[in-house]
PDB file of C-alpha atoms in Angstrom:
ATOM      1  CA  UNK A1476     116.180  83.344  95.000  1.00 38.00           C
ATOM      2  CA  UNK A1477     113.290  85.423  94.029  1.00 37.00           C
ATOM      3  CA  UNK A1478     109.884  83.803  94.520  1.00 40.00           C
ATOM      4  CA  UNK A1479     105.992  85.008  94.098  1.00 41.00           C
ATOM      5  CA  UNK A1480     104.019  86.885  96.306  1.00 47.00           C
ATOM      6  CA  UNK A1481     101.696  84.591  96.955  1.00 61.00           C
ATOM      7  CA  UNK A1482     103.194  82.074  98.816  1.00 84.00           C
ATOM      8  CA  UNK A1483     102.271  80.564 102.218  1.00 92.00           C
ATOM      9  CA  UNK A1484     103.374  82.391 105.221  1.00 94.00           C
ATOM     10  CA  UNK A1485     104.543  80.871 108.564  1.00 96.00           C
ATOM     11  CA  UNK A1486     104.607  82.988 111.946  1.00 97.00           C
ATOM     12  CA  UNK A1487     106.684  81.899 114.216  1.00 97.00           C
ATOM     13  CA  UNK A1488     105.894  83.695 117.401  1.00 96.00           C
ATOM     14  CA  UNK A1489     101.874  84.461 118.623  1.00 94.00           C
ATOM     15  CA  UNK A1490     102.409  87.287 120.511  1.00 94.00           C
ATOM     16  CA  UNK A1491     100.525  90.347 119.836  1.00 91.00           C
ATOM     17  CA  UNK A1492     102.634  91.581 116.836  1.00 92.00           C
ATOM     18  CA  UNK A1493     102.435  87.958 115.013  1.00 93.00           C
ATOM     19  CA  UNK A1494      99.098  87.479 115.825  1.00 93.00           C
ATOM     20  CA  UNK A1495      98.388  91.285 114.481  1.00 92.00           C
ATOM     21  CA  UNK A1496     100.589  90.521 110.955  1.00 92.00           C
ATOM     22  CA  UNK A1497      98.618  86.992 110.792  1.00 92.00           C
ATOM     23  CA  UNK A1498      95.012  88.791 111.789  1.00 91.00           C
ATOM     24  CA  UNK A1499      96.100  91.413 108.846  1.00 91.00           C
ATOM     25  CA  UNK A1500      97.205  89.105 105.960  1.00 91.00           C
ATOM     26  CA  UNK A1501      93.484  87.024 106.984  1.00 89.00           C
ATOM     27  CA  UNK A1502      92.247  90.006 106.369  1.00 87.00           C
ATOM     28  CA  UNK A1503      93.453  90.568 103.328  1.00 86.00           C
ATOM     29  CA  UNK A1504      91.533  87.247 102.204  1.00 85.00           C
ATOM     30  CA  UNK A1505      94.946  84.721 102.894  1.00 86.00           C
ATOM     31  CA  UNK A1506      93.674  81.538 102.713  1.00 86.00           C
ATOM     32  CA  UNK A1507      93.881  79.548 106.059  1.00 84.00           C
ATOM     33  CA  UNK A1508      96.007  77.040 104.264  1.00 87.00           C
ATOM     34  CA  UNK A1509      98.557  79.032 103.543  1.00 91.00           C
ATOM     35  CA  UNK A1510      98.954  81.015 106.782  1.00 94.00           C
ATOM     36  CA  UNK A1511      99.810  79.337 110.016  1.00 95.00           C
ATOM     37  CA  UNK A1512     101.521  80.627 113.508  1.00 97.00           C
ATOM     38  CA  UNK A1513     103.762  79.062 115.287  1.00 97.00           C
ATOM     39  CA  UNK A1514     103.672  79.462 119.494  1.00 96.00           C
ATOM     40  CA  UNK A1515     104.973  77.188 122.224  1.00 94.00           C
ATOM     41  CA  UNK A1516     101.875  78.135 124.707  1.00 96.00           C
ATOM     42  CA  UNK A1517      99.133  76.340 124.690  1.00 95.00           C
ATOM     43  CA  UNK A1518      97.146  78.531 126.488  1.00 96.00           C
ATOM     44  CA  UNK A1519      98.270  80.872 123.464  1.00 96.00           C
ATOM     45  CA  UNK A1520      97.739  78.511 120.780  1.00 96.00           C
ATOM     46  CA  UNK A1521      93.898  78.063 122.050  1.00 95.00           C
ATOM     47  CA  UNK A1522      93.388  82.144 122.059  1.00 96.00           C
ATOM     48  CA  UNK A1523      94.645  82.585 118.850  1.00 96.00           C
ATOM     49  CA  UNK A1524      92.238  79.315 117.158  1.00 94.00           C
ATOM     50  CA  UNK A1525      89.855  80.984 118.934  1.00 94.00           C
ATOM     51  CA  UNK A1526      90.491  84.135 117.264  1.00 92.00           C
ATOM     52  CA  UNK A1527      89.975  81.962 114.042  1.00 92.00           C
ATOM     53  CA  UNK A1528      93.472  81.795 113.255  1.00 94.00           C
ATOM     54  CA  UNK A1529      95.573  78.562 112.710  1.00 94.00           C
ATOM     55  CA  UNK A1530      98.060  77.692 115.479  1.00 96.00           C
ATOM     56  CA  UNK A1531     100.681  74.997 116.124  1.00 96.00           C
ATOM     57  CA  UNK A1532     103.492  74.135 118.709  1.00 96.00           C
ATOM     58  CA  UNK A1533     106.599  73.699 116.906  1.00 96.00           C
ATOM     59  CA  UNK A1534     108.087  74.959 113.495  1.00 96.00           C
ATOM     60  CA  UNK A1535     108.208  71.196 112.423  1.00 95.00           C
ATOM     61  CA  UNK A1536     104.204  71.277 112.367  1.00 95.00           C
ATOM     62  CA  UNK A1537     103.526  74.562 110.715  1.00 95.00           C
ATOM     63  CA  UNK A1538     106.248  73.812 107.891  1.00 94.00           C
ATOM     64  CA  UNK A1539     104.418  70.018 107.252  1.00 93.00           C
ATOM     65  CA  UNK A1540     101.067  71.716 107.461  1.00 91.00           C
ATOM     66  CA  UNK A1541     101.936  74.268 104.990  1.00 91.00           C
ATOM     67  CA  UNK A1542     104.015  71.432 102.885  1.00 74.00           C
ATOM     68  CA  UNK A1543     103.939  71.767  99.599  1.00 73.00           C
ATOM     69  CA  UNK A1544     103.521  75.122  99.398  1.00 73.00           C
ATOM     70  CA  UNK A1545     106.035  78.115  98.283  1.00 86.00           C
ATOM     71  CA  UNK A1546     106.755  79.022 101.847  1.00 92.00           C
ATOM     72  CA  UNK A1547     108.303  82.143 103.833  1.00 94.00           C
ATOM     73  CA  UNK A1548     108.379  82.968 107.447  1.00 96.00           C
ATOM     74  CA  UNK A1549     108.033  85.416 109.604  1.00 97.00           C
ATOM     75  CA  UNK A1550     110.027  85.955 112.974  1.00 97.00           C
ATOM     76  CA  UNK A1551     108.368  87.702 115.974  1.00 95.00           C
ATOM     77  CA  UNK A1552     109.712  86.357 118.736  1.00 95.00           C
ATOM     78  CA  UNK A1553     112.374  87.485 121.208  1.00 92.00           C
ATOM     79  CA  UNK A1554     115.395  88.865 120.340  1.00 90.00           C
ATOM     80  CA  UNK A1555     117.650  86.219 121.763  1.00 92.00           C
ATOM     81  CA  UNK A1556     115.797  83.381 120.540  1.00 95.00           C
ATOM     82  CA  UNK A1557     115.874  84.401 116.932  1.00 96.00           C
ATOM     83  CA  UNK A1558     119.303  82.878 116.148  1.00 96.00           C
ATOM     84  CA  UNK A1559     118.003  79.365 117.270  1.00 97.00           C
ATOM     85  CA  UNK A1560     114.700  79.839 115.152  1.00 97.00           C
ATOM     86  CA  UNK A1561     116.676  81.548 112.109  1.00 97.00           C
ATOM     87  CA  UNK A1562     118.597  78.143 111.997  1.00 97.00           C
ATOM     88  CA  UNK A1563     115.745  75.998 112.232  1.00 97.00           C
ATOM     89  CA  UNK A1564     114.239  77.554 109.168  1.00 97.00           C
ATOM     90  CA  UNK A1565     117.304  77.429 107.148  1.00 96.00           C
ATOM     91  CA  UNK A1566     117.736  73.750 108.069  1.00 96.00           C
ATOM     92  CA  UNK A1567     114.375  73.522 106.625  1.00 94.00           C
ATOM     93  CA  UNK A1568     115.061  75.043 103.555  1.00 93.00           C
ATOM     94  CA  UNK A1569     112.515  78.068 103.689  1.00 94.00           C
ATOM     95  CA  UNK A1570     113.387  80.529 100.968  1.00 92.00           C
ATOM     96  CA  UNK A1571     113.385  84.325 102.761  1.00 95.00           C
ATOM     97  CA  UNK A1572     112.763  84.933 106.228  1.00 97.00           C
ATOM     98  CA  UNK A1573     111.572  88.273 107.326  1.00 97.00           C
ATOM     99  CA  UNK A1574     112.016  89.252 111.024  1.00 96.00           C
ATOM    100  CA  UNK A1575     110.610  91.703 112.981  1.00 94.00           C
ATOM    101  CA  UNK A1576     112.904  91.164 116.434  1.00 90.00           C
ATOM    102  CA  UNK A1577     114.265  94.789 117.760  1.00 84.00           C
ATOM    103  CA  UNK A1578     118.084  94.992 117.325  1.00 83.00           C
ATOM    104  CA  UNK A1579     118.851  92.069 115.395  1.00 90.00           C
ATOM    105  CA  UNK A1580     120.862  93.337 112.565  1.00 92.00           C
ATOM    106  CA  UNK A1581     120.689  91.884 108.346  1.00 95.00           C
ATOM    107  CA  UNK A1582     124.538  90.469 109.541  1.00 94.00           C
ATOM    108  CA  UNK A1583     123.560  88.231 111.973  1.00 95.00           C
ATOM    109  CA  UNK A1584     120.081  87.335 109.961  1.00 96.00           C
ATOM    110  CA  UNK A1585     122.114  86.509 107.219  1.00 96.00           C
ATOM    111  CA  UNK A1586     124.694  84.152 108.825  1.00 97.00           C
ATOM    112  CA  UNK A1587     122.326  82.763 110.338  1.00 97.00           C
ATOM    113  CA  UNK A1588     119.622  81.912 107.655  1.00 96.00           C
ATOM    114  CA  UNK A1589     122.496  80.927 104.928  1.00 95.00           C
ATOM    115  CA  UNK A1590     121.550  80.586 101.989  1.00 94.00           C
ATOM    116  CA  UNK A1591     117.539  81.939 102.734  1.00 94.00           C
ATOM    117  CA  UNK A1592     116.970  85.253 102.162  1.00 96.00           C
ATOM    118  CA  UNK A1593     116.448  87.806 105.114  1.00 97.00           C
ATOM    119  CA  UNK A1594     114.541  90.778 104.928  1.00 97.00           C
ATOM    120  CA  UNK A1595     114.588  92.954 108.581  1.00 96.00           C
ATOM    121  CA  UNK A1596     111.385  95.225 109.268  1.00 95.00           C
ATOM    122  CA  UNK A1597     111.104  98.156 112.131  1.00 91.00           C
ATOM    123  CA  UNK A1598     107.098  97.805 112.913  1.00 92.00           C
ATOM    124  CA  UNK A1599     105.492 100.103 115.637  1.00 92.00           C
ATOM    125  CA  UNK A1600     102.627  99.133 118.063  1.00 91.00           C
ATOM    126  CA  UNK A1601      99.388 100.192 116.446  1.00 93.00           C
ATOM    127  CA  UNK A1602     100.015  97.074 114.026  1.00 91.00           C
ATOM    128  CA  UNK A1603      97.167  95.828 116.572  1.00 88.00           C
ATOM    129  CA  UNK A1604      94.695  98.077 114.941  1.00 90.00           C
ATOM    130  CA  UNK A1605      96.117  98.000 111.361  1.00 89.00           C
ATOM    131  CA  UNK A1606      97.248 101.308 111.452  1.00 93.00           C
ATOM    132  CA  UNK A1607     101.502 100.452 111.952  1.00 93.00           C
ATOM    133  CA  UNK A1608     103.981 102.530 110.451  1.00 95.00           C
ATOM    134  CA  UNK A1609     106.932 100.316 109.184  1.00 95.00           C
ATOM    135  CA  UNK A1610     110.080 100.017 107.427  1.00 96.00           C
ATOM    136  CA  UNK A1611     111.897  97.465 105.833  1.00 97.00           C
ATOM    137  CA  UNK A1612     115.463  96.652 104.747  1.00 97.00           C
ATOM    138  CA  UNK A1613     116.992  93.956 102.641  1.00 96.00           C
ATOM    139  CA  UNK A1614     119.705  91.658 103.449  1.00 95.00           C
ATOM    140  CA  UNK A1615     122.645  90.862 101.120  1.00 95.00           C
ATOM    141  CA  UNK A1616     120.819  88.224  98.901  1.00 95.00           C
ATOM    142  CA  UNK A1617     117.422  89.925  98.799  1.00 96.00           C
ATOM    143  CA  UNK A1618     115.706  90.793  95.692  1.00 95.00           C
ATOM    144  CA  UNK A1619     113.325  93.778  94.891  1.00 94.00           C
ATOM    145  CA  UNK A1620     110.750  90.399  94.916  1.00 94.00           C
ATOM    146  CA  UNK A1621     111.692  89.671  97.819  1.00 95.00           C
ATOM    147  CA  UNK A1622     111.466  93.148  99.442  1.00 96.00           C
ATOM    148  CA  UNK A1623     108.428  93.482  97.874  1.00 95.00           C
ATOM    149  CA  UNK A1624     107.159  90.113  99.398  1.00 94.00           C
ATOM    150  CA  UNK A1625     108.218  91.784 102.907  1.00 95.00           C
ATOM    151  CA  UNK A1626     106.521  94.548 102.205  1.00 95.00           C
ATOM    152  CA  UNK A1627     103.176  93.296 101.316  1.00 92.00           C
ATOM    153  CA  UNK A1628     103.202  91.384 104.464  1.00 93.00           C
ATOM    154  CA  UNK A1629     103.642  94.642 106.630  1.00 95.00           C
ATOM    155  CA  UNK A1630     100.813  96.709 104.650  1.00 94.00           C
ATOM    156  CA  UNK A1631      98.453  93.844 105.624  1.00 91.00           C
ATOM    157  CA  UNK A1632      98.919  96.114 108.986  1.00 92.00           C
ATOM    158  CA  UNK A1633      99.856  99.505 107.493  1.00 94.00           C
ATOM    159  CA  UNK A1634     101.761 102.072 105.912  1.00 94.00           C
ATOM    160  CA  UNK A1635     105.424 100.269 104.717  1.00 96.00           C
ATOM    161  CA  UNK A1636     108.543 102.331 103.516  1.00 96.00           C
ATOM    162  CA  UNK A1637     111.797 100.668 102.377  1.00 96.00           C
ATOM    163  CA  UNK A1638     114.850 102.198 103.528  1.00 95.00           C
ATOM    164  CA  UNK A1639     118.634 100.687 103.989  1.00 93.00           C
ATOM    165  CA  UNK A1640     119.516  99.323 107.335  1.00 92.00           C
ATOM    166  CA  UNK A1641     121.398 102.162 109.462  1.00 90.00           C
ATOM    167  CA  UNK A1642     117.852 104.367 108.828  1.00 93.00           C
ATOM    168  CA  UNK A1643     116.283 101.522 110.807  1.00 92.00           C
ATOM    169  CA  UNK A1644     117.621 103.398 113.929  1.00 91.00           C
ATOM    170  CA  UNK A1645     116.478 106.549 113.188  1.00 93.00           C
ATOM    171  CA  UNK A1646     113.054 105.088 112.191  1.00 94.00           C
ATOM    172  CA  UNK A1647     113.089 103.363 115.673  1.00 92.00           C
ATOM    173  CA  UNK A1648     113.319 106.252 117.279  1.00 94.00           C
ATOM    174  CA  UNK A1649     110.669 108.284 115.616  1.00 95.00           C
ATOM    175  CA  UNK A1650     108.178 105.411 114.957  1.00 95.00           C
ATOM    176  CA  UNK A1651     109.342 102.679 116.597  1.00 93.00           C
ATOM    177  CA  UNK A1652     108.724 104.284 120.298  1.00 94.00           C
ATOM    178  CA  UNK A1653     106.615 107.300 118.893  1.00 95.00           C
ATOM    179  CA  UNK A1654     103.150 105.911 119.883  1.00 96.00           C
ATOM    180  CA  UNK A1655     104.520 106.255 123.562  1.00 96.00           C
ATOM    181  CA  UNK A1656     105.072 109.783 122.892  1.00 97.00           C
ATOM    182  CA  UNK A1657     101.754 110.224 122.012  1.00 97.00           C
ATOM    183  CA  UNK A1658     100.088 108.216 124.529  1.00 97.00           C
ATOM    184  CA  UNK A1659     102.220 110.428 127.028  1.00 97.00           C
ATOM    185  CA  UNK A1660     100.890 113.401 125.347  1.00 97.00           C
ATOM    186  CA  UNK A1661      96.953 112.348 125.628  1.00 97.00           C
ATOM    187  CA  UNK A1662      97.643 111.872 129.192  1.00 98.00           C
ATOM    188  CA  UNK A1663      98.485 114.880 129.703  1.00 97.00           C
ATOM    189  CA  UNK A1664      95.811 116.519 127.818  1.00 97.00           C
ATOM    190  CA  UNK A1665      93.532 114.705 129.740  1.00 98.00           C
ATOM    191  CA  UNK A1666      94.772 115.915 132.708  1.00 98.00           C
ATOM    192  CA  UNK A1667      94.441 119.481 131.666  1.00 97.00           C
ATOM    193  CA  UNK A1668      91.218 118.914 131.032  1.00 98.00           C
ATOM    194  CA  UNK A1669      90.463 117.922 134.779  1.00 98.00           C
ATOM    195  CA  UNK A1670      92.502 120.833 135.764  1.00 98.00           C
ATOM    196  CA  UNK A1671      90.098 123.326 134.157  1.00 97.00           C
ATOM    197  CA  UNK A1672      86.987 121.274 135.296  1.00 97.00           C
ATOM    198  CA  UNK A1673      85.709 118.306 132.937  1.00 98.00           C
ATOM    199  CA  UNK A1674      85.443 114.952 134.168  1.00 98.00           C
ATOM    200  CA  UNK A1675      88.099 112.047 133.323  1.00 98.00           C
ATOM    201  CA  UNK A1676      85.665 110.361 131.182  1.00 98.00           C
ATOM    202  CA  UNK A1677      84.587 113.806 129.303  1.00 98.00           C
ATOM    203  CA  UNK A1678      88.157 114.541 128.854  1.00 98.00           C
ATOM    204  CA  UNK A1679      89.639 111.009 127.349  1.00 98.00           C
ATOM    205  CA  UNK A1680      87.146 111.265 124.980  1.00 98.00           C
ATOM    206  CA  UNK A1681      88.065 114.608 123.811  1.00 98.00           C
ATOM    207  CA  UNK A1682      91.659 114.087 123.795  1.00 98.00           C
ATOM    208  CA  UNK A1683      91.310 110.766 122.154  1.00 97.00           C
ATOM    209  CA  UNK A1684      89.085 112.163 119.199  1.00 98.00           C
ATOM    210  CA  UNK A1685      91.115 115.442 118.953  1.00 97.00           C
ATOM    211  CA  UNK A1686      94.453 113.404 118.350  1.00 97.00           C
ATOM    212  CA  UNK A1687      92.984 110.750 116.263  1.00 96.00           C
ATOM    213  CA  UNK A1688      91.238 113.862 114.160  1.00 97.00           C
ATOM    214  CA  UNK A1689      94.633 115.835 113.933  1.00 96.00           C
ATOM    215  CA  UNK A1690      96.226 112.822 112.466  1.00 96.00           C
ATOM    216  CA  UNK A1691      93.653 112.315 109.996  1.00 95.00           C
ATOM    217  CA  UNK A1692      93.373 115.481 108.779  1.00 96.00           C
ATOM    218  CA  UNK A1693      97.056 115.537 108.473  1.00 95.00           C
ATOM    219  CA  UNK A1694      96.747 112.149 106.308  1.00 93.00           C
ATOM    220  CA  UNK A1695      93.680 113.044 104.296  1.00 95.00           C
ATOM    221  CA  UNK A1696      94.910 116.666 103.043  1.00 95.00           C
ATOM    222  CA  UNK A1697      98.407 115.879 102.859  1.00 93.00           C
ATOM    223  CA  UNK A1698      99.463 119.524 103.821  1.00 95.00           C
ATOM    224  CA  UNK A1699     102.540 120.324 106.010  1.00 96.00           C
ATOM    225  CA  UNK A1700     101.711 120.203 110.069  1.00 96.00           C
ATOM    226  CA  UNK A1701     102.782 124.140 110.448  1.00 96.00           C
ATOM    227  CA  UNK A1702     100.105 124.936 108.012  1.00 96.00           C
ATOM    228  CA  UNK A1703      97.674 123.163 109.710  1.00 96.00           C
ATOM    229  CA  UNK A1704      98.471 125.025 112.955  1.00 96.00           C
ATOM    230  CA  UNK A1705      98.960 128.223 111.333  1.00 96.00           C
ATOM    231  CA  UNK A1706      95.174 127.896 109.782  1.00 95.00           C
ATOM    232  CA  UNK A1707      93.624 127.119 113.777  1.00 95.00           C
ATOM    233  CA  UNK A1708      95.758 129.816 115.645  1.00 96.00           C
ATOM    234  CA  UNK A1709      94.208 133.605 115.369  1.00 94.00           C
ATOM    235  CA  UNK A1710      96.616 136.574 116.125  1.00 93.00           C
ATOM    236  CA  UNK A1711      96.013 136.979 120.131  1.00 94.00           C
ATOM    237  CA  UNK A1712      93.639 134.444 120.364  1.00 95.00           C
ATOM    238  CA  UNK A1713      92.959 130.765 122.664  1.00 96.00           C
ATOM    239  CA  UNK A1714      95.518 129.048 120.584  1.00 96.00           C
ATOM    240  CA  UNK A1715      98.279 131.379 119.787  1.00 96.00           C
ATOM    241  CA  UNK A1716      98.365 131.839 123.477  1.00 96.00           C
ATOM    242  CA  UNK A1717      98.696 127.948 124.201  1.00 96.00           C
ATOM    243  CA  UNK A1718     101.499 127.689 121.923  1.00 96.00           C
ATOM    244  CA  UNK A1719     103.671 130.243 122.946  1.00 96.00           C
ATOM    245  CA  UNK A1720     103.726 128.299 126.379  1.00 96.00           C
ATOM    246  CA  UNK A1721     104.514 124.980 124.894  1.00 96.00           C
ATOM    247  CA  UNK A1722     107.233 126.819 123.293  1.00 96.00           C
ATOM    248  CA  UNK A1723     108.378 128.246 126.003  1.00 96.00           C
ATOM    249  CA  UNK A1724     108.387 125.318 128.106  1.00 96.00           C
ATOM    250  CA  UNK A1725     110.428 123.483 125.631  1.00 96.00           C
ATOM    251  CA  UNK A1726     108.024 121.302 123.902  1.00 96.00           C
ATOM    252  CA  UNK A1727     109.603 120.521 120.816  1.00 95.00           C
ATOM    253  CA  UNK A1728     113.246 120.707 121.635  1.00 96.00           C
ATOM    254  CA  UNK A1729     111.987 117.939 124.009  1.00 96.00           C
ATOM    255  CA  UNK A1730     110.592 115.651 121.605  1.00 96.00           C
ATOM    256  CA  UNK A1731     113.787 116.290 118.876  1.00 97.00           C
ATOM    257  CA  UNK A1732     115.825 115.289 122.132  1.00 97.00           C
ATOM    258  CA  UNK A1733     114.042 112.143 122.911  1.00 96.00           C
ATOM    259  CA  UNK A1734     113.746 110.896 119.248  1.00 96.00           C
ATOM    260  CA  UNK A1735     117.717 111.149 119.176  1.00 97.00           C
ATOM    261  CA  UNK A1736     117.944 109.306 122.562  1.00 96.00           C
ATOM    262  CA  UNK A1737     115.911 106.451 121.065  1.00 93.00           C
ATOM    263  CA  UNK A1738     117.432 106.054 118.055  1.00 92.00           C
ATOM    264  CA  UNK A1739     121.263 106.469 119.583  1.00 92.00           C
ATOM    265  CA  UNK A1740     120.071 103.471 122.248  1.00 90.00           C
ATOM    266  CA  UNK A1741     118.423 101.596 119.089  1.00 87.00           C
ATOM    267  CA  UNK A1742     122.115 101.815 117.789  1.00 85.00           C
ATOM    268  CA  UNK A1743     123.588 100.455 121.323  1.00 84.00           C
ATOM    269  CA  UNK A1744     121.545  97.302 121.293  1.00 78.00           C
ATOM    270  CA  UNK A1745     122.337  96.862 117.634  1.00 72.00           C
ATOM    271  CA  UNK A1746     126.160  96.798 118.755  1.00 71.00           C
ATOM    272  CA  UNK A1747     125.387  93.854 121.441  1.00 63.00           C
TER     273      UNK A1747
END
């Protein structure tokens, strides 16, 4: 069942993360006749046309809009309406279905999307801003084409890795619920910084720019994070003294802890 990678896309779901994938792939120069999104809201639909993007109320209209064309879909809508949608689109005879919805597994996409294709993908949050991390995993009748059609949807967002299905856990609990940690780690930065006297504002920023700079030095040198710290810590100085109290207080047994608490509850809704 392997088709091209240029096909017309369908969104069902206009929430942030199908409006993000939709934004992305417009981006990417996807011709507004081959990408339309799907949301029951009207109040929804009329923000996203106004966001330039093409927006109908039922699957029905997006698949006759797009008819004609070599069509897959996209799920990002709740978990428990998936299976209703996933039927829909395999009454309809679209091809390969990828879905985004947490904790539906490749079994129950499969059943129900017989005989389409199902692809499953693990995106995180900063989709919104292009800058996701991802992963993807085929179902028993996908292709390499059609992973690879999955996977150019996703890095119309970000960074994609393919990876079999029980990693999808794992990668939900590092990336998946990561940015939180993050965001939980910039506020308190920023609330150090009013301890030792800058202002809220003055602090944000600098906790903002120092995490976004980290990461990007990280990406753009490609070297290993303890050499990185190693090359900004002196013997007895500012920073060597900073980080033997974030060891001390636990910091990174703390984060190893919670990554393995979100991927073991990752596994738990997976079971239900």
């Amino acid at each position: 069942m392997a088709q091209s990678l240029t096909g017309a896309v369908l969104v069902i779901g206009g929430g942030r993360m199908g409006e993000a994938l939709a934004a992305g792939l417009r981006g990417q120069g996807w011709p507004d006749r081959q990408l339309v999104i799907v949301e029951a809201l009207p109040d929804r639909r009329q923000t996203l046309a106004g966001n330039g993007l093409v927006a109908v109320g039922t699957i029905k209209e997006g698949l006759d809009r797009l008819e004609g064309e070599d069509i897959g879909a996209v799920i990002a809508v709740k978990p428990y309406d998936v299976e209703g949608v996933a039927r829909e689109l395999a009454a309809a005879g679209v091809g390969r279905v990828l879905s985004i919805a947490a904790g539906v597994t490749l079994d129950d996409l499969d059943r129900w999307l017989d005989p389409a294709v199902a692809v499953r993908a693990m995106p995180n949050t900063p989709a919104l801003v292009g800058c996701a991390a991802s992963a993807v995993a085929g179902g028993r009748r996908a292709t390499g084409a059609d992973v690879e059609w999955a996977k150019r949807i996703l890095s119309a967002v970000g960074t994609v890795v393919e990876l079999g299905e029980p990693s999808l856990d794992a990668v939900t609990g590092l990336s998946g619920s990561g940015p939180a940690y993050v965001f939980l780690l910039a506020e308190a930065l920023i609330d150090a910084g009013v301890l030792v006297g800058l202002t809220r504002q003055v602090a944000q920023a600098l906790a903002v720019q120092t995490l976004l700079g980290a990461a990007q030095l990280m990406a753009e040198t490609g070297e290993e994070p303890s050499a990185l710290r190693a090359a900004v810590t002196s013997p007895g100085g500012t920073t060597a003294a900073a980080l033997r109290e974030l060891e001390r207080a636990g910091l990174r047994s703390a984060i190893l802890e919670a990554v393995v608490a979100a991927a073991e509850r990752s596994r738990e809704l997976g079971r239900h």
